[in-house]
Amino acid sequence: MNDLAIIETILRDRRGFFTEIREGIGLQEKMRAMLVSSILFLMLYGAVMGSTHSLLQALSSAVKLPVLFLATLVICSPTLYFFNVLFGSNQSLTQNFALILTAITVTAVLLLSFAPIVLFFLLTTNHYQFFKLLNVAVFATTGSIGVIFLSQGMRIVSAGGKEGSKARHNVVRFWIVVYAFVGSQMAWTLRPFIGAPSMKFELFRQLGGNFYANIFASIGEILGFFTVM
């Protein structure tokens, strides 16, 4: 399977794609193709994010964005697998990994589709907080669609396993929340991805504060309540 052609397969025939995952058809080839394509798309979007600051920041973000998604995947996938097994799932760890990777791949290609819009605002505005919140909104939108693909995939791959199906559905919901929290904390740990124009390039920043407080502070600055350093 061509690494980039897999994107069209997922988007046009998701049911057939998930059915093949359920049957264990070409799992290794599918995962390799999804890894290659998602890493490429995330690197391109990361470079656009970082280009608001400097070339070094663009290169840094191009590397860190795939690391963010894949590290979160590795950390969280065992939780989904073992909880599913606990409630009667017969899916293998590889199948679970492939399903989550499908969601990441969908998110990555949608991020890339937003890249021209983000680049437009990069060229037409110099408001750092606005640009940061724009990217947060893009990630929230694309991530939500990726989660929808994951939920659909879980239902299709689990089709036929009636026992514990409702509990497994609730497990997926719970896991999505866990994944979001782990991902946001991972992003905070790996920051900066954009880089404040008034600050010199840093590969990583000192830990302190948290992602959610920073987002609320950015909203406050845009609304004119206070200034974020």
Short mmCIF file of C-alpha atoms in Angstrom, two decimals:
data_model
loop_
_atom_site.label_atom_id
_atom_site.label_comp_id
_atom_site.label_asym_id
_atom_site.label_seq_id
_atom_site.Cartn_x
_atom_site.Cartn_y
_atom_site.Cartn_z
CA MET A 1 0.00 0.00 0.00
CA ASN A 2 1.32 3.40 -1.00
CA ASP A 3 2.08 5.42 2.13
CA LEU A 4 0.13 8.51 1.04
CA ALA A 5 -2.64 6.65 -0.80
CA ILE A 6 -3.78 5.25 2.52
CA ILE A 7 -5.22 8.68 3.37
CA GLU A 8 -7.72 8.47 0.52
CA THR A 9 -8.59 4.91 1.54
CA ILE A 10 -9.38 5.99 5.11
CA LEU A 11 -11.40 9.03 4.08
CA ARG A 12 -13.35 7.42 1.23
CA ASP A 13 -13.87 3.88 2.55
CA ARG A 14 -13.48 4.01 6.30
CA ARG A 15 -15.86 1.08 6.88
CA GLY A 16 -13.87 -1.16 4.57
CA PHE A 17 -10.64 0.03 6.16
CA PHE A 18 -11.86 -0.70 9.69
CA THR A 19 -13.26 -4.05 8.59
CA GLU A 20 -9.80 -5.04 7.34
CA ILE A 21 -8.35 -4.02 10.71
CA ARG A 22 -10.97 -6.23 12.41
CA GLU A 23 -9.97 -9.13 10.14
CA GLY A 24 -6.26 -8.45 10.69
CA ILE A 25 -5.62 -7.84 6.98
CA GLY A 26 -2.34 -6.05 6.25
CA LEU A 27 -2.04 -4.50 9.70
CA GLN A 28 1.73 -4.03 9.51
CA GLU A 29 1.55 -2.38 6.08
CA LYS A 30 -1.32 -0.14 7.17
CA MET A 31 0.47 0.99 10.33
CA ARG A 32 3.70 1.70 8.45
CA ALA A 33 1.86 3.75 5.83
CA MET A 34 -0.05 5.69 8.50
CA LEU A 35 3.12 6.36 10.48
CA VAL A 36 4.98 7.69 7.44
CA SER A 37 2.11 9.89 6.23
CA SER A 38 1.16 11.24 9.67
CA ILE A 39 4.78 12.07 10.55
CA LEU A 40 5.21 13.88 7.23
CA PHE A 41 1.99 15.90 7.61
CA LEU A 42 2.69 16.77 11.25
CA MET A 43 6.20 17.91 10.38
CA LEU A 44 4.86 20.21 7.66
CA TYR A 45 2.26 21.73 9.97
CA GLY A 46 4.81 22.06 12.77
CA ALA A 47 7.11 23.97 10.43
CA VAL A 48 4.29 26.40 9.62
CA MET A 49 3.61 26.93 13.33
CA GLY A 50 7.23 27.61 14.17
CA SER A 51 7.88 29.88 11.19
CA THR A 52 6.25 32.77 13.04
CA HIS A 53 9.46 33.00 15.12
CA SER A 54 12.56 31.81 13.26
CA LEU A 55 14.01 29.08 11.08
CA LEU A 56 15.31 27.26 14.16
CA GLN A 57 11.85 27.34 15.72
CA ALA A 58 10.29 26.05 12.50
CA LEU A 59 12.73 23.12 12.41
CA SER A 60 12.24 22.44 16.11
CA SER A 61 8.44 22.43 15.83
CA ALA A 62 8.59 20.22 12.75
CA VAL A 63 10.35 17.59 14.85
CA LYS A 64 8.45 18.08 18.11
CA LEU A 65 4.91 17.90 16.73
CA PRO A 66 5.19 14.26 15.51
CA VAL A 67 6.96 13.40 18.78
CA LEU A 68 4.03 14.92 20.70
CA PHE A 69 1.41 12.79 18.94
CA LEU A 70 3.36 9.54 18.82
CA ALA A 71 4.63 9.76 22.41
CA THR A 72 1.07 10.34 23.63
CA LEU A 73 -0.04 7.35 21.54
CA VAL A 74 2.59 5.09 23.12
CA ILE A 75 1.74 6.27 26.64
CA CYS A 76 -2.04 5.92 26.32
CA SER A 77 -2.62 2.91 24.03
CA PRO A 78 -1.99 0.23 26.74
CA THR A 79 -4.70 1.81 28.90
CA LEU A 80 -7.31 1.49 26.15
CA TYR A 81 -6.24 -2.07 25.34
CA PHE A 82 -6.33 -3.46 28.89
CA PHE A 83 -9.61 -1.77 29.79
CA ASN A 84 -11.18 -3.14 26.61
CA VAL A 85 -9.91 -6.63 27.46
CA LEU A 86 -11.34 -6.25 30.96
CA PHE A 87 -14.80 -5.65 29.46
CA GLY A 88 -14.75 -8.52 26.99
CA SER A 89 -12.94 -7.18 23.92
CA ASN A 90 -11.08 -9.66 21.74
CA GLN A 91 -9.05 -6.99 19.95
CA SER A 92 -5.29 -7.36 19.95
CA LEU A 93 -2.94 -4.63 21.08
CA THR A 94 -1.88 -4.23 17.44
CA GLN A 95 -5.49 -3.64 16.37
CA ASN A 96 -5.96 -1.04 19.10
CA PHE A 97 -2.73 0.63 18.08
CA ALA A 98 -3.85 0.69 14.43
CA LEU A 99 -7.19 2.25 15.36
CA ILE A 100 -5.59 5.03 17.41
CA LEU A 101 -3.03 5.57 14.66
CA THR A 102 -5.92 5.97 12.20
CA ALA A 103 -7.31 8.81 14.34
CA ILE A 104 -3.87 10.45 14.45
CA THR A 105 -3.48 10.11 10.68
CA VAL A 106 -6.87 11.73 10.05
CA THR A 107 -5.96 14.52 12.47
CA ALA A 108 -2.60 15.01 10.73
CA VAL A 109 -4.04 15.30 7.22
CA LEU A 110 -6.71 17.75 8.45
CA LEU A 111 -4.00 19.81 10.17
CA LEU A 112 -2.18 19.98 6.87
CA SER A 113 -5.39 21.12 5.16
CA PHE A 114 -5.53 24.04 7.64
CA ALA A 115 -1.89 24.99 6.99
CA PRO A 116 -2.68 27.52 4.19
CA ILE A 117 -5.20 29.29 6.47
CA VAL A 118 -2.73 29.38 9.36
CA LEU A 119 -0.03 30.65 6.99
CA PHE A 120 -2.38 33.38 5.76
CA PHE A 121 -2.91 34.68 9.31
CA LEU A 122 0.81 34.34 9.97
CA LEU A 123 1.48 36.71 7.07
CA THR A 124 -1.32 39.16 7.85
CA THR A 125 -1.15 39.54 11.64
CA ASN A 126 1.65 39.86 14.19
CA HIS A 127 -0.48 39.22 17.29
CA TYR A 128 1.23 36.30 19.02
CA GLN A 129 -1.64 35.42 21.40
CA PHE A 130 -4.18 35.39 18.56
CA PHE A 131 -1.93 33.13 16.48
CA LYS A 132 -1.51 30.78 19.43
CA LEU A 133 -5.26 30.55 20.05
CA LEU A 134 -5.85 30.04 16.32
CA ASN A 135 -3.61 26.98 16.42
CA VAL A 136 -5.33 25.69 19.56
CA ALA A 137 -8.69 26.00 17.77
CA VAL A 138 -7.30 24.15 14.73
CA PHE A 139 -5.98 21.33 16.92
CA ALA A 140 -9.29 21.09 18.80
CA THR A 141 -11.27 20.89 15.55
CA THR A 142 -9.06 18.35 13.81
CA GLY A 143 -8.60 16.30 16.98
CA SER A 144 -12.37 16.08 17.45
CA ILE A 145 -12.80 14.69 13.94
CA GLY A 146 -9.99 12.21 14.59
CA VAL A 147 -11.82 11.08 17.74
CA ILE A 148 -14.98 10.51 15.68
CA PHE A 149 -13.00 8.21 13.39
CA LEU A 150 -11.64 6.35 16.43
CA SER A 151 -15.13 5.84 17.86
CA GLN A 152 -16.47 4.58 14.53
CA GLY A 153 -13.50 2.26 14.15
CA MET A 154 -13.97 0.83 17.62
CA ARG A 155 -17.63 0.07 16.90
CA ILE A 156 -16.83 -1.64 13.60
CA VAL A 157 -13.86 -3.63 14.89
CA SER A 158 -15.88 -4.72 17.95
CA ALA A 159 -18.95 -5.68 15.89
CA GLY A 160 -20.27 -9.06 16.95
CA GLY A 161 -18.93 -8.83 20.47
CA LYS A 162 -22.14 -8.05 22.37
CA GLU A 163 -20.85 -8.78 25.86
CA GLY A 164 -19.65 -5.61 27.55
CA SER A 165 -20.22 -3.49 24.42
CA LYS A 166 -21.80 -0.62 26.37
CA ALA A 167 -19.00 -0.70 28.94
CA ARG A 168 -16.38 -0.65 26.17
CA HIS A 169 -18.11 2.33 24.58
CA ASN A 170 -17.84 4.18 27.90
CA VAL A 171 -14.20 3.11 28.15
CA VAL A 172 -13.48 4.76 24.80
CA ARG A 173 -15.11 7.99 26.02
CA PHE A 174 -13.08 7.91 29.23
CA TRP A 175 -9.90 7.13 27.30
CA ILE A 176 -10.44 10.07 24.95
CA VAL A 177 -10.53 12.40 27.97
CA VAL A 178 -7.36 10.80 29.37
CA TYR A 179 -5.65 11.09 25.98
CA ALA A 180 -6.58 14.78 25.75
CA PHE A 181 -5.14 15.53 29.20
CA VAL A 182 -1.95 13.55 28.57
CA GLY A 183 -1.56 15.18 25.16
CA SER A 184 -2.02 18.71 26.49
CA GLN A 185 0.49 18.08 29.28
CA MET A 186 2.93 16.58 26.78
CA ALA A 187 2.51 19.65 24.58
CA TRP A 188 3.18 21.90 27.57
CA THR A 189 6.31 19.90 28.39
CA LEU A 190 7.65 20.08 24.82
CA ARG A 191 6.83 23.78 24.27
CA PRO A 192 7.45 26.16 22.59
CA PHE A 193 5.94 25.19 19.26
CA ILE A 194 5.33 28.75 18.09
CA GLY A 195 7.76 30.89 20.05
CA ALA A 196 7.04 34.39 21.33
CA PRO A 197 8.57 36.99 18.95
CA SER A 198 9.96 38.95 21.92
CA MET A 199 11.92 35.94 23.22
CA LYS A 200 15.01 34.28 21.82
CA PHE A 201 14.83 30.75 20.44
CA GLU A 202 14.55 28.01 23.07
CA LEU A 203 14.39 24.31 22.34
CA PHE A 204 12.45 23.75 25.57
CA ARG A 205 11.17 26.07 28.28
CA GLN A 206 11.31 25.59 32.01
CA LEU A 207 8.35 23.76 33.47
CA GLY A 208 5.85 25.93 35.28
CA GLY A 209 2.18 26.80 35.07
CA ASN A 210 -0.06 24.65 32.92
CA PHE A 211 -1.58 24.54 29.46
CA TYR A 212 -5.13 25.52 30.45
CA ALA A 213 -4.12 28.52 32.57
CA ASN A 214 -1.98 29.78 29.70
CA ILE A 215 -4.86 29.49 27.22
CA PHE A 216 -7.20 31.43 29.52
CA ALA A 217 -4.48 34.06 29.97
CA SER A 218 -4.12 34.36 26.18
CA ILE A 219 -7.88 34.86 25.82
CA GLY A 220 -7.70 37.52 28.54
CA GLU A 221 -4.98 39.40 26.68
CA ILE A 222 -6.94 39.35 23.40
CA LEU A 223 -9.98 40.71 25.24
CA GLY A 224 -7.80 43.41 26.79
CA PHE A 225 -7.99 42.30 30.43
CA PHE A 226 -4.23 41.92 30.96
CA THR A 227 -0.92 41.24 29.21
CA VAL A 228 0.73 37.80 29.01
CA MET A 229 4.50 37.70 29.07
#
